[in-house]
Coordinates of C-alpha atoms and ligand atoms in Angstrom, one line a residue:
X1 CA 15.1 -18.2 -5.3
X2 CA 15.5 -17.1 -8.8
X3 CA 16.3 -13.3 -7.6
X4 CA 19.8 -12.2 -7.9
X5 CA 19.7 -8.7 -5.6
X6 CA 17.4 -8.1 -2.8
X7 CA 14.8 -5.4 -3.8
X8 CA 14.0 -3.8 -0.2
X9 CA 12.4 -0.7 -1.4
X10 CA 8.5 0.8 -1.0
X11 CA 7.9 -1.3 -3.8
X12 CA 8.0 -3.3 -6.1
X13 CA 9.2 -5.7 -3.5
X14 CA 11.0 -9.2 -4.0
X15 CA 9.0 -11.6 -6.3
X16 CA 8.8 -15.7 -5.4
X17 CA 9.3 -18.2 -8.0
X18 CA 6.2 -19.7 -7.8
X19 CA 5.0 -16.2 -8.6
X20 CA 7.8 -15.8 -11.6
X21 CA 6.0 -19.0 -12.7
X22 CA 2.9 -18.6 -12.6
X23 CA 3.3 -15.4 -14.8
X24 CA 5.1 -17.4 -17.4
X25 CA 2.3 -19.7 -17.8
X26 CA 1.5 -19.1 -21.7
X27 CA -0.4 -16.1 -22.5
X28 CA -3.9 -17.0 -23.2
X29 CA -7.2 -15.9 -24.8
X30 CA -9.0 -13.4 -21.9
X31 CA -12.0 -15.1 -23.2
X32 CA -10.7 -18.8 -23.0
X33 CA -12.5 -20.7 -19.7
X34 CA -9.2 -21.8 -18.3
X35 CA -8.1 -18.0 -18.0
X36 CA -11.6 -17.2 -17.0
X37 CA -11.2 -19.6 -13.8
X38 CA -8.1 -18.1 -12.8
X39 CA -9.4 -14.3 -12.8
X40 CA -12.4 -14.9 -10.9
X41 CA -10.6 -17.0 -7.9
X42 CA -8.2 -13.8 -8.2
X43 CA -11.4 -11.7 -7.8
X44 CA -13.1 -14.1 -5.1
X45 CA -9.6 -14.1 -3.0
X46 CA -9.7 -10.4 -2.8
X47 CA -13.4 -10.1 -1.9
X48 CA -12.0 -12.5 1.1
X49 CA -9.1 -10.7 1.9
X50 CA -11.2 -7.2 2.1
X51 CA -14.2 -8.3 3.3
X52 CA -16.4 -6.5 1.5
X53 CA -20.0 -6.3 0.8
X54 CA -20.0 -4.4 -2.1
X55 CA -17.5 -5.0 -5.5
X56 CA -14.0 -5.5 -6.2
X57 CA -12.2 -4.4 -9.2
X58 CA -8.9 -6.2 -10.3
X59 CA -7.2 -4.0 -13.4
X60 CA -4.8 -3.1 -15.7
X61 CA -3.0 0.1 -14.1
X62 CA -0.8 1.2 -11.4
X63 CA -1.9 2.1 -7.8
X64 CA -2.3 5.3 -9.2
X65 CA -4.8 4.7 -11.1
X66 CA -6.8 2.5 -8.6
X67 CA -6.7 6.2 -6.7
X68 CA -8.5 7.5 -9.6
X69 CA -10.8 4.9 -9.7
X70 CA -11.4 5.5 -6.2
X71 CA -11.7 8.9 -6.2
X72 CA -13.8 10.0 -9.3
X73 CA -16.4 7.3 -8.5
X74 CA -17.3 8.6 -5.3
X75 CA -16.8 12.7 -5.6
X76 CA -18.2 14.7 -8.2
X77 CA -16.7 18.3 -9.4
X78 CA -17.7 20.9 -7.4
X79 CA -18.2 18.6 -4.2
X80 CA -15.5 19.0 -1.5
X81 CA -12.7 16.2 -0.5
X82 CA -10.7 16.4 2.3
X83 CA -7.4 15.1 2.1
X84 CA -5.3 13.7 5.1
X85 CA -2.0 13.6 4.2
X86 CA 1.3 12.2 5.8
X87 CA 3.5 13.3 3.0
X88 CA 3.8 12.5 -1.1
X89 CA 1.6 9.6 -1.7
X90 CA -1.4 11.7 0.9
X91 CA -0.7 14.8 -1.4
X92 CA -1.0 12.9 -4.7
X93 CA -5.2 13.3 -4.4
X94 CA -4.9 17.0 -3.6
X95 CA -3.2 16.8 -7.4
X96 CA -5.8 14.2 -8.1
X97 CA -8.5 15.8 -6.9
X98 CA -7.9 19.3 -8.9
X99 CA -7.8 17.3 -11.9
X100 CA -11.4 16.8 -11.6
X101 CA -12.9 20.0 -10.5
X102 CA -13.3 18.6 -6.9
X103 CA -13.1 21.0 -4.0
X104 CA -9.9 19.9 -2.3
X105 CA -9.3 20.9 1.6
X106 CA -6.1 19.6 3.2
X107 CA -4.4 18.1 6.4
X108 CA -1.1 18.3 6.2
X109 CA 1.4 16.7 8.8
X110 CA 4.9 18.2 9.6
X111 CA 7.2 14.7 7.7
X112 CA 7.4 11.8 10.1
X113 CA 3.9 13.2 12.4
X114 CA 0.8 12.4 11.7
X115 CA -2.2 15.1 11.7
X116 CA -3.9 14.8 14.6
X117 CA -8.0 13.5 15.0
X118 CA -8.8 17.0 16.7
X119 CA -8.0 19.1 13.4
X120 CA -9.6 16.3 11.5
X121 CA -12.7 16.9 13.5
X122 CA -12.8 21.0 13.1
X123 CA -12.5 20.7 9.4
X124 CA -15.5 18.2 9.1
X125 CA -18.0 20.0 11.7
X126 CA -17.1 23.1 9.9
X127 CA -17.8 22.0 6.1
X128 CA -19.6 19.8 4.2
X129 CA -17.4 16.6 3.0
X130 CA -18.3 14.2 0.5
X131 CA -15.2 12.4 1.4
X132 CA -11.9 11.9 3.2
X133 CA -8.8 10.4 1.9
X134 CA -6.7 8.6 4.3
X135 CA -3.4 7.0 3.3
X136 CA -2.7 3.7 5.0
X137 CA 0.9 4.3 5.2
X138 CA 2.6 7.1 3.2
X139 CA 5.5 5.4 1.7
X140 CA 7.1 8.9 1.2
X141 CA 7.4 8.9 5.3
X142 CA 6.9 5.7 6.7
X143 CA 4.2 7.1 9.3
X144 CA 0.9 4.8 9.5
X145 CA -2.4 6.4 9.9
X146 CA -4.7 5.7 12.9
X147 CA -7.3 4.1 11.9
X148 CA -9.3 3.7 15.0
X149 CA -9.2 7.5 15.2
X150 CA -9.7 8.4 12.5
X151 CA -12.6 6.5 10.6
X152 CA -15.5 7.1 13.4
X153 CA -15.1 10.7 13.2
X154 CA -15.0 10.7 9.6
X155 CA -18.2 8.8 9.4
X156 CA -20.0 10.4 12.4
X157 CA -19.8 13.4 9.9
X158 CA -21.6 11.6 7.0
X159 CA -18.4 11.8 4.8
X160 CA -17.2 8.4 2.7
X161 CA -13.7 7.1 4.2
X162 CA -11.5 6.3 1.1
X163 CA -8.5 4.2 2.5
X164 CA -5.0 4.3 -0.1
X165 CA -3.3 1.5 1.3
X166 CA -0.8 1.0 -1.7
X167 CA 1.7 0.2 0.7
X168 CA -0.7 -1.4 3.6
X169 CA -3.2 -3.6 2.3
X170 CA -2.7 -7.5 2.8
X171 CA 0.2 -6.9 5.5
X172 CA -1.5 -3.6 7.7
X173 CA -4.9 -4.2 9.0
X174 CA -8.0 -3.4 6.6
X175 CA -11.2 -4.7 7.0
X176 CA -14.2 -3.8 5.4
X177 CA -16.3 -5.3 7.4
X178 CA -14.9 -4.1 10.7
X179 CA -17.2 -1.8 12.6
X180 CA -15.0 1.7 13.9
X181 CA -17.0 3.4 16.5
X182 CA -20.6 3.6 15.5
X183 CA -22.6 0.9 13.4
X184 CA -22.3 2.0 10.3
X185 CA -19.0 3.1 10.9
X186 CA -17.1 1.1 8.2
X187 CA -13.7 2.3 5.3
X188 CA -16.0 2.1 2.1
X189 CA -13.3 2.0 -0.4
X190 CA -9.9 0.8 -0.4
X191 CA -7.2 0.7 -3.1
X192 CA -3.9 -0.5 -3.6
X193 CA -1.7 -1.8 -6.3
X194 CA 0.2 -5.1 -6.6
X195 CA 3.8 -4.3 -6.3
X196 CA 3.9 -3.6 -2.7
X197 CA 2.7 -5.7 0.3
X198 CA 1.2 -8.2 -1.9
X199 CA 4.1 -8.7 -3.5
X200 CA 3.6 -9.2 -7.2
X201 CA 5.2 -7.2 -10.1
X202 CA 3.9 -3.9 -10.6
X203 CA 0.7 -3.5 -13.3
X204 CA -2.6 -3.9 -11.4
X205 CA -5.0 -1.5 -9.9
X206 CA -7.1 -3.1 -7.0
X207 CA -10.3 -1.6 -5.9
X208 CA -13.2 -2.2 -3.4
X209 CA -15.9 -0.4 -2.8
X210 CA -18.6 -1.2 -0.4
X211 CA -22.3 -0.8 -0.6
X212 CA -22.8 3.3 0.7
X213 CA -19.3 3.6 -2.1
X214 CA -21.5 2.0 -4.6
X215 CA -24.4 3.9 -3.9
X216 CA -22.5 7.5 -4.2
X217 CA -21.7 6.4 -7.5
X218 CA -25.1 5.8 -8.8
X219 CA -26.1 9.7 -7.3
X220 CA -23.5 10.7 -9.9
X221 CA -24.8 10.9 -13.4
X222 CA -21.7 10.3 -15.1
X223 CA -18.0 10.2 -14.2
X224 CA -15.5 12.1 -16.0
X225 CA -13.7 8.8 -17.0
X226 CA -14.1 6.1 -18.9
X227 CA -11.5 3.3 -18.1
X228 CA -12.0 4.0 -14.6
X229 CA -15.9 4.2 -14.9
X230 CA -16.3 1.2 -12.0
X231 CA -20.1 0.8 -14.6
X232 CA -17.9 -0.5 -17.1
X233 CA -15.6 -3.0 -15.0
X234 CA -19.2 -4.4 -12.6
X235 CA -20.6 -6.7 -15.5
X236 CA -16.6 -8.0 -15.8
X237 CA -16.1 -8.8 -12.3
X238 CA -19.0 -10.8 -12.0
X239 CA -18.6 -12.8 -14.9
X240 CA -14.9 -12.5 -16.2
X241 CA -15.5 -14.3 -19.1
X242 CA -17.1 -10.6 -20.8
X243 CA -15.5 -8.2 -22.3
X244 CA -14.7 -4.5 -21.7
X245 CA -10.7 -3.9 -22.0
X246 CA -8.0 -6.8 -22.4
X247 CA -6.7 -7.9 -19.3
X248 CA -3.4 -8.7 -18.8
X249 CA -3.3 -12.0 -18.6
X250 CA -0.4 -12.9 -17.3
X251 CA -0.2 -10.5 -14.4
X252 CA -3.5 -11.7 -13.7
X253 CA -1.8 -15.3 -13.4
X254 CA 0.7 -13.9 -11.2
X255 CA -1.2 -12.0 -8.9
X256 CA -3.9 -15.5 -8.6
X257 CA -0.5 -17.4 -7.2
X258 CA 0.4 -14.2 -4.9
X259 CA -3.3 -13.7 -3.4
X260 CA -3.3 -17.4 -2.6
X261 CA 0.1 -17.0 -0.5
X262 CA -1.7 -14.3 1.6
X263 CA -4.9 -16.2 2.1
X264 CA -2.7 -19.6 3.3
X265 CA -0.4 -17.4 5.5
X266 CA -3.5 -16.0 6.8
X267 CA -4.2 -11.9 7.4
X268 CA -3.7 -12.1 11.4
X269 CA -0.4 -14.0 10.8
X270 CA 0.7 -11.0 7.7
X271 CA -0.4 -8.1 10.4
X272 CA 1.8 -9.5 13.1
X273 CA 4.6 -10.4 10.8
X274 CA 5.0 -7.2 9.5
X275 CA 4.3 -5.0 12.6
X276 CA 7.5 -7.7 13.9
X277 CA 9.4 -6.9 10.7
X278 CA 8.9 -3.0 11.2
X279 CA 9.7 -2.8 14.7
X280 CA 13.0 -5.3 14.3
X281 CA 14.4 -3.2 10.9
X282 CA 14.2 -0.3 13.0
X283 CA 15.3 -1.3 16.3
X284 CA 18.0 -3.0 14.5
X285 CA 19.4 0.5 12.6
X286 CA 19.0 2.1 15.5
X287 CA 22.5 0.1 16.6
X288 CA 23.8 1.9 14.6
X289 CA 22.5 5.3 15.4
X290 CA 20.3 5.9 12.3
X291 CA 16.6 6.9 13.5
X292 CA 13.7 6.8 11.6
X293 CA 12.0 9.9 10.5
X294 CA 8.2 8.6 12.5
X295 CA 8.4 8.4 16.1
X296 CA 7.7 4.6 16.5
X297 CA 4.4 5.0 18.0
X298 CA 3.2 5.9 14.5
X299 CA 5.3 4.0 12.8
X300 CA 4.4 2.2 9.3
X301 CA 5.0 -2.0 10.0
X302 CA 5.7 -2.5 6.0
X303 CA 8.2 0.2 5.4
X304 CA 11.0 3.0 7.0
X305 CA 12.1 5.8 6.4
X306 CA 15.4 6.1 7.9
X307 CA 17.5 9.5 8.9
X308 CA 21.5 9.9 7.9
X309 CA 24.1 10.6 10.0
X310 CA 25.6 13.7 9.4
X311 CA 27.9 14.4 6.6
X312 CA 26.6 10.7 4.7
X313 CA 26.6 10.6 1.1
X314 CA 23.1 9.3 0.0
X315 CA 24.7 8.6 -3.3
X316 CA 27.6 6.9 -2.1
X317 CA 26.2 4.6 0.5
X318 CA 23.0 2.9 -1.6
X319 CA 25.5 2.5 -4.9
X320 CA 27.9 0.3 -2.2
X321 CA 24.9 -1.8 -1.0
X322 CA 23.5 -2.0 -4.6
X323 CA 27.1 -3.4 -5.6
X324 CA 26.5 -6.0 -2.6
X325 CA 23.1 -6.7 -4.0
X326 CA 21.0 -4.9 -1.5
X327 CA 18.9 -2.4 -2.9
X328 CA 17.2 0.4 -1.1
X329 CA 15.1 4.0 -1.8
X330 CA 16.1 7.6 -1.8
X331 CA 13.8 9.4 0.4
X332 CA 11.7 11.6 -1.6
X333 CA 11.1 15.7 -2.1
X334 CA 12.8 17.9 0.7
X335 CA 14.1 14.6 2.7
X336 CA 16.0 13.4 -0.9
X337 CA 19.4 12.7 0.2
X338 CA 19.0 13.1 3.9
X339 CA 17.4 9.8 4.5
X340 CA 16.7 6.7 2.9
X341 CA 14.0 4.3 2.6
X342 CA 13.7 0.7 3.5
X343 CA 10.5 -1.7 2.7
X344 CA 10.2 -4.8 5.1
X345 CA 6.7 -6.2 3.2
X346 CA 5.1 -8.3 1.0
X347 CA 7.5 -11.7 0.4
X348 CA 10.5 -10.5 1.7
X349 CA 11.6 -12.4 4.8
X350 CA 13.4 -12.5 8.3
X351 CA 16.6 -13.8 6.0
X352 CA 16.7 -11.0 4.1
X353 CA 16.4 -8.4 6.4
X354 CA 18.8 -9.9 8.5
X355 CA 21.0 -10.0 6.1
X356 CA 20.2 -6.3 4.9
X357 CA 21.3 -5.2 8.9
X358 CA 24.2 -6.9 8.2
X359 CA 25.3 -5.3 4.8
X360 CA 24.0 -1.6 5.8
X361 CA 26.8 -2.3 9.1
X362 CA 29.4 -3.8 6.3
X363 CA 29.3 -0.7 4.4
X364 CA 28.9 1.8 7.1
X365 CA 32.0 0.6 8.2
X366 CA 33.9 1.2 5.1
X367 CA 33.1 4.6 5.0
X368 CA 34.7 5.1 7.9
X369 CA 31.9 5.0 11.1
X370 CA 32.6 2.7 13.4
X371 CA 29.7 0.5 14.2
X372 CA 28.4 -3.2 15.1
X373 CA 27.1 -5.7 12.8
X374 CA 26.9 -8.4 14.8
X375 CA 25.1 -6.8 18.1
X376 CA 22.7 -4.9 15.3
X377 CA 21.5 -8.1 13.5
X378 CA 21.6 -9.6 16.9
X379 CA 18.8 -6.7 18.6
X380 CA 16.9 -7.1 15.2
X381 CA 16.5 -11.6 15.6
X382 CA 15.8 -10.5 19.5
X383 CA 12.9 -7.9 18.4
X384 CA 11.7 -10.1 15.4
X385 CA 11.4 -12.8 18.2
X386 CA 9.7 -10.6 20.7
X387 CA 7.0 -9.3 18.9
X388 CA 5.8 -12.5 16.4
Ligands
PLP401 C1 3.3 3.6 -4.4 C2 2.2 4.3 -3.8 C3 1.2 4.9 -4.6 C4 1.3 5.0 -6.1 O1 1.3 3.8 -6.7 P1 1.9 3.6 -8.2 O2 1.8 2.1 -8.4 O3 3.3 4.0 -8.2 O4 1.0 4.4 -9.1 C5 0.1 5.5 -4.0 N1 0.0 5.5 -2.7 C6 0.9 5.0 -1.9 C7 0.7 5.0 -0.4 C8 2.0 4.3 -2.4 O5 2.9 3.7 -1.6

């Protein structure tokens, strides 16, 4: 393992070697057949991993700008959104949403709750939707959405179901082709980026749409957008070998070798993995009488979001666990410095976050709380063991 600090944040999140090497292959022509081979398996093994009848897009950009892709192919200005939001990343498409002229109507949870089906319900019977943004898991809380509540009333209304599952997708349960509720009842878009629970360095936007996504863009004349026009990216992932913007080629690489460790591990394998990993992290903490902000019940399985004691020094405690080579998140906005954030996803293993129990009890210790390393890494091994 080439990494010299373990990166257990919401992402990025730990990169293997074979990864590190497949993105210092030598940087070659976007055009040349070798490269051409390599992008369309990337693009085929995420048509497998989704599911989807419809088209993929794998591009230069953040996740952020796989949410604009999302978005502005799907909702024109002046048509209404709804967003569901479970903190930060939820509220990003409010932001998002403005930006465009879209008519944006919101569901806010209280931090750590999640809103509940019922209001979700009221807001659609009583106005017309185009769509409904859902965020997988909000990395800003750590509380996972409920699907299977939410998607059949969002599509019993006739409103599209766009899934952000930046920190979900390839280790939380998303299927394309899964049926919620009634037939047609299906997530027709999903985006995410690579630097979370796929586990490759940050740089690509990933995008799928399904057939209805597909055919709400065609009733829309033209998008206000260019790059993220999904017209100008459909003739490039069908035939990578054409041109519309420069790929990057070696993220490409990278992301090939990090889509093939998900497919050989399997998605059933990833869901229980990192619904184990969640559950153990937390149960483990919880030794030492830190909580996590989400009741577990609603819990995210890829990352936490993890309350301070009273009086601890946010500061203080993730600089002594950086100097130990664990590193961890601040929480964000009006949590900053009353919690702190922990991912469990992507490549990172049980090692690791055994070893990051350990550390977080090492340096509790030395600022003066008393508390049990041994007997918290001990309840995390049990819990890992229970649930996997
Ligand atoms: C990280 C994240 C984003 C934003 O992704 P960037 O790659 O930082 O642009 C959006 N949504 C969720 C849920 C995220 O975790």
């Amino acid at each position: 393992m080439r990494n010299k600090e373990m990166l257990l944040i919401p992402g990025p999140t730990p990169v293997v070697d074979s990864i590190y090497d497949a993105l210092a292959q030598e940087t070659r022509s976007h055009t040349d057949s070798r490269f051409v081979a390599i992008y369309r398996n990337a693009i085929e093994m995420t048509r497998n991993m989704l599911k989807t009848d419809g088209e993929v897009f794998v591009i230069s950009g953040s996740g952020t700008v796989a949410m604009e892709m999302a978005l502005v192919n799907t909702v024109a200005a002046g048509e209404k959104l709804l967003v569901i939001s479970h903190g930060y990343f939820g509220d990003r498409f409010i932001k998002l949403g403005e930006a465009f002229g879209i008519e944006v109507d919101v569901l806010q949870a209280e931090w750590g709750k999640q809103v509940s089906p019922s209001e979700v319900e009221e807001k659609l019977v009583n106005g017309k939707f185009k769509a409904v943004t859902i965020t997988h898991a909000d990395t800003s809380t750590g509380v996972a959405a409920d699907l299977d509540a939410l998607v059949p009333i969002i599509k019993k209304h006739g409103a599209l179901v766009i899934l952000d599952g930046v920190c979900a997708t390839a280790a939380m349960e998303e299927d394309m082709s899964k049926t919620y509720g009634e037939a047609d009842g299906k997530i027709d878009v999903i985006l995410t980026g690579s630097q979370k629970a796929i586990g490759v360095p940050p740089g690509l936007a990933i995008v799928a749409f399904n057939l209805t996504a597909l055919d709400a863009r065609a009733k829309i004349k033209q998008v206000p957008a260019y790059y993220c026009d999904i017209y100008n990216w459909i003739p490039i992932m069908n035939d990578p070998g054409k041109y519309f913007a420069t790929p990057p080629v070696n993220l490409i690489y990278a992301y090939e070798e990090g889509m093939k460790l998900v497919l050989e591990e399997g998605m059933e394998r990833r869901y229980k993995r990192h619904s184990a990993f969640g559950k153990a992290v937390r149960a483990g903490l919880e030794v030492y009488g830190m909580k996590a902000l989400a009741e577990e019940e609603v819990a995210a399985a890829t990352l936490s979001c993890i309350l301070y004691p009273e009086g601890m020094d946010d500061a203080a405690f993730r600089a002594a666990l950086a100097k130990k080579g664990l590193i961890l998140a601040g929480a964000l906005a009006h949590l900053a410095g009353k919690a702190f954030r922990i991912g469990h996803m992507g490549n990172t293993t049980e090692k690791m976050l055994e070893k990051a129990i350990e550390l977080i009890g090492e340096t509790l210790n030395e600022l003066g709380y008393s508390v049990d390393p041994t007997k918290a890494v001990d309840c995390f091994k049990k819990t890992v063991a229970i649930v996997s």
